[in-house]
């Protein structure tokens, strides 16, 4: 038998629901809740060797040119915010610079490494009165809360275990920047990708 809820619980839920509804309806109409300072992060064209797409008489990984976040690639490669990406940077298994041998593609969902930077646990109150604990850094203003970049291997067979090994080496290198409350994980290339 289910427990009957008290009227005050139902009234509080109704108040929160109405406040949430009002907040979401008016969110972009009020200056204090509308973020008009959206700035595009710079992108860089990189060469990527595909995990699932094979081409040629002797099937080899398709080599495609895709867009990637320049700041994320620099961060994973160990350059911070300065420096220039080049042939000596191999942690992500990408090619920077001369992409003459790579096929130009759009909307290609490459394998990605994603990092969420940990922060001090902070209680955050919503506009409708509830609260939750945030364990990651806030991405407000120019601050970065996460980094996402394509990941592959530069030479040899492109396999899941090779990508996992590269990601493990990166995770070890950036562990102190991620922090104890952060996370790092992989999203592998989808099999529905088409090279046209």
Tab-separated table of C-alpha atoms in Angstrom:
chain	number	residue	atom	x	y	z
A	1	UNK	CA	0.000	0.000	0.000
A	2	UNK	CA	1.326	3.422	-0.939
A	3	UNK	CA	1.825	6.076	1.684
A	4	UNK	CA	-0.578	8.998	1.430
A	5	UNK	CA	1.262	12.282	0.880
A	6	UNK	CA	0.597	15.195	3.200
A	7	UNK	CA	-1.053	18.282	1.760
A	8	UNK	CA	1.998	20.445	2.537
A	9	UNK	CA	4.204	18.147	0.401
A	10	UNK	CA	1.793	18.426	-2.518
A	11	UNK	CA	1.562	22.219	-2.082
A	12	UNK	CA	5.371	22.551	-2.071
A	13	UNK	CA	5.641	20.438	-5.233
A	14	UNK	CA	2.989	22.581	-6.897
A	15	UNK	CA	4.842	25.788	-5.962
A	16	UNK	CA	8.131	24.397	-7.318
A	17	UNK	CA	6.464	23.255	-10.529
A	18	UNK	CA	4.871	26.669	-11.097
A	19	UNK	CA	8.176	28.466	-10.342
A	20	UNK	CA	10.084	26.140	-12.720
A	21	UNK	CA	7.490	26.683	-15.431
A	22	UNK	CA	7.640	30.474	-15.013
A	23	UNK	CA	11.462	30.465	-15.010
A	24	UNK	CA	11.735	28.360	-18.173
A	25	UNK	CA	9.076	30.424	-19.954
A	26	UNK	CA	10.808	33.743	-19.221
A	27	UNK	CA	14.444	32.601	-19.126
A	28	UNK	CA	15.578	34.321	-22.332
A	29	UNK	CA	13.395	37.394	-21.894
A	30	UNK	CA	15.171	38.749	-18.804
A	31	UNK	CA	18.621	40.351	-18.926
A	32	UNK	CA	19.834	38.699	-15.702
A	33	UNK	CA	19.122	35.160	-16.973
A	34	UNK	CA	20.069	35.621	-20.647
A	35	UNK	CA	23.722	35.026	-21.492
A	36	UNK	CA	24.493	37.310	-24.426
A	37	UNK	CA	28.282	36.910	-24.088
A	38	UNK	CA	28.572	33.747	-26.161
A	39	UNK	CA	31.882	33.569	-27.983
A	40	UNK	CA	32.972	30.936	-30.460
A	41	UNK	CA	36.048	28.944	-29.520
A	42	UNK	CA	38.673	28.770	-32.283
A	43	UNK	CA	38.668	25.598	-34.379
A	44	UNK	CA	41.569	23.896	-36.121
A	45	UNK	CA	41.477	21.466	-39.074
A	46	UNK	CA	43.095	18.147	-38.099
A	47	UNK	CA	43.807	14.839	-39.799
A	48	UNK	CA	42.056	11.847	-38.216
A	49	UNK	CA	42.442	8.119	-38.912
A	50	UNK	CA	39.056	6.382	-38.689
A	51	UNK	CA	38.318	3.487	-36.354
A	52	UNK	CA	35.417	2.054	-38.398
A	53	UNK	CA	35.738	3.412	-41.950
A	54	UNK	CA	38.152	1.505	-44.190
A	55	UNK	CA	39.063	2.355	-47.798
A	56	UNK	CA	41.324	1.052	-50.565
A	57	UNK	CA	42.001	-2.323	-52.201
A	58	UNK	CA	43.857	-3.423	-49.087
A	59	UNK	CA	41.495	-1.902	-46.483
A	60	UNK	CA	43.237	0.779	-44.462
A	61	UNK	CA	41.768	3.319	-42.020
A	62	UNK	CA	40.094	6.190	-43.838
A	63	UNK	CA	42.099	9.384	-43.324
A	64	UNK	CA	39.728	12.338	-42.979
A	65	UNK	CA	40.130	16.045	-42.233
A	66	UNK	CA	37.763	17.257	-39.499
A	67	UNK	CA	37.281	20.318	-37.282
A	68	UNK	CA	38.446	20.205	-33.653
A	69	UNK	CA	38.634	22.652	-30.759
A	70	UNK	CA	42.050	24.299	-30.916
A	71	UNK	CA	42.179	24.985	-27.161
A	72	UNK	CA	41.175	21.385	-26.330
A	73	UNK	CA	43.831	19.940	-28.675
A	74	UNK	CA	46.487	22.210	-27.126
A	75	UNK	CA	45.371	21.255	-23.608
A	76	UNK	CA	45.527	17.505	-24.279
A	77	UNK	CA	48.836	17.823	-26.133
A	78	UNK	CA	50.340	19.624	-23.122
A	79	UNK	CA	50.679	23.102	-24.651
A	80	UNK	CA	48.318	24.932	-22.312
A	81	UNK	CA	46.950	28.053	-23.997
A	82	UNK	CA	50.128	28.905	-25.878
A	83	UNK	CA	52.227	27.148	-28.468
A	84	UNK	CA	51.557	25.916	-31.969
A	85	UNK	CA	50.279	22.449	-32.817
A	86	UNK	CA	52.695	20.560	-35.048
A	87	UNK	CA	54.100	17.211	-36.125
A	88	UNK	CA	55.820	16.654	-32.755
A	89	UNK	CA	52.478	16.532	-30.920
A	90	UNK	CA	51.226	12.940	-31.040
A	91	UNK	CA	49.226	12.295	-27.841
A	92	UNK	CA	45.842	12.562	-29.601
A	93	UNK	CA	47.045	10.676	-32.687
A	94	UNK	CA	46.015	13.555	-34.955
A	95	UNK	CA	47.870	15.202	-37.827
A	96	UNK	CA	48.295	18.973	-37.707
A	97	UNK	CA	49.428	21.071	-40.651
A	98	UNK	CA	49.759	19.322	-44.029
A	99	UNK	CA	46.421	17.586	-44.689
A	100	UNK	CA	46.861	17.000	-48.444
A	101	UNK	CA	46.364	13.218	-48.090
A	102	UNK	CA	43.196	13.518	-45.979
A	103	UNK	CA	39.607	13.492	-47.300
A	104	UNK	CA	37.569	16.615	-46.518
A	105	UNK	CA	34.414	15.630	-44.626
A	106	UNK	CA	31.655	17.375	-42.691
A	107	UNK	CA	29.427	16.046	-39.920
A	108	UNK	CA	31.757	13.137	-39.175
A	109	UNK	CA	31.358	11.851	-35.615
A	110	UNK	CA	34.935	10.912	-34.681
A	111	UNK	CA	36.061	9.117	-31.526
A	112	UNK	CA	36.360	11.730	-28.759
A	113	UNK	CA	38.076	12.121	-25.428
A	114	UNK	CA	36.082	14.251	-22.988
A	115	UNK	CA	37.251	15.758	-19.701
A	116	UNK	CA	35.071	17.444	-17.096
A	117	UNK	CA	37.211	19.500	-14.712
A	118	UNK	CA	36.517	18.938	-11.033
A	119	UNK	CA	35.888	21.781	-8.641
A	120	UNK	CA	35.016	22.378	-5.023
A	121	UNK	CA	31.610	20.822	-4.224
A	122	UNK	CA	29.136	23.694	-4.241
A	123	UNK	CA	25.450	23.741	-3.356
A	124	UNK	CA	23.534	25.388	-6.188
A	125	UNK	CA	20.000	26.684	-5.685
A	126	UNK	CA	17.682	26.605	-8.683
A	127	UNK	CA	15.241	29.374	-9.545
A	128	UNK	CA	12.369	27.149	-8.379
A	129	UNK	CA	13.723	26.554	-4.880
A	130	UNK	CA	15.349	23.130	-5.071
A	131	UNK	CA	19.104	22.598	-4.779
A	132	UNK	CA	21.796	20.232	-5.959
A	133	UNK	CA	25.504	19.734	-5.395
A	134	UNK	CA	27.817	20.644	-8.313
A	135	UNK	CA	31.176	18.843	-8.290
A	136	UNK	CA	32.617	20.267	-11.496
A	137	UNK	CA	34.056	23.688	-12.272
A	138	UNK	CA	31.713	26.392	-13.468
A	139	UNK	CA	32.074	27.256	-17.154
A	140	UNK	CA	30.922	30.858	-16.737
A	141	UNK	CA	32.578	33.697	-18.622
A	142	UNK	CA	35.898	32.662	-20.174
A	143	UNK	CA	36.415	29.755	-17.745
A	144	UNK	CA	36.652	26.258	-19.168
A	145	UNK	CA	34.707	23.494	-17.434
A	146	UNK	CA	35.371	20.757	-20.004
A	147	UNK	CA	37.547	19.812	-22.969
A	148	UNK	CA	36.532	17.628	-25.939
A	149	UNK	CA	38.869	16.578	-28.754
A	150	UNK	CA	39.014	13.819	-31.374
A	151	UNK	CA	41.357	10.932	-30.575
A	152	UNK	CA	42.951	8.313	-32.829
A	153	UNK	CA	46.348	6.707	-33.338
A	154	UNK	CA	48.909	8.164	-35.719
A	155	UNK	CA	50.506	4.922	-36.967
A	156	UNK	CA	49.630	1.244	-36.990
A	157	UNK	CA	46.205	-0.328	-36.716
A	158	UNK	CA	43.401	1.848	-35.368
A	159	UNK	CA	41.760	-0.348	-32.735
A	160	UNK	CA	39.666	0.218	-29.639
A	161	UNK	CA	42.522	-0.990	-27.420
A	162	UNK	CA	45.020	1.363	-29.133
A	163	UNK	CA	42.691	4.347	-28.587
A	164	UNK	CA	42.099	3.283	-24.969
A	165	UNK	CA	45.874	3.099	-24.392
A	166	UNK	CA	46.334	6.601	-25.837
A	167	UNK	CA	43.495	7.901	-23.656
A	168	UNK	CA	45.008	6.284	-20.545
A	169	UNK	CA	48.340	8.017	-21.220
A	170	UNK	CA	46.524	11.354	-21.622
A	171	UNK	CA	44.478	10.755	-18.441
A	172	UNK	CA	47.674	10.188	-16.472
A	173	UNK	CA	49.218	13.380	-17.880
A	174	UNK	CA	46.213	15.632	-17.105
A	175	UNK	CA	45.099	14.000	-13.817
A	176	UNK	CA	46.154	16.954	-11.646
A	177	UNK	CA	44.296	19.446	-13.909
A	178	UNK	CA	41.126	17.328	-13.841
A	179	UNK	CA	41.114	17.090	-10.045
A	180	UNK	CA	39.495	14.613	-7.697
A	181	UNK	CA	35.912	15.536	-8.619
A	182	UNK	CA	36.480	15.586	-12.372
A	183	UNK	CA	36.125	12.840	-14.946
A	184	UNK	CA	37.610	11.757	-18.252
A	185	UNK	CA	36.020	9.332	-20.671
A	186	UNK	CA	35.867	8.204	-24.302
A	187	UNK	CA	33.079	8.238	-26.883
A	188	UNK	CA	33.915	5.976	-29.790
A	189	UNK	CA	33.186	6.665	-33.445
A	190	UNK	CA	29.688	5.711	-34.559
A	191	UNK	CA	29.208	3.049	-37.220
A	192	UNK	CA	26.631	5.178	-39.093
A	193	UNK	CA	29.298	7.652	-40.284
A	194	UNK	CA	29.426	8.119	-44.031
A	195	UNK	CA	32.331	9.461	-46.053
A	196	UNK	CA	30.928	11.230	-49.087
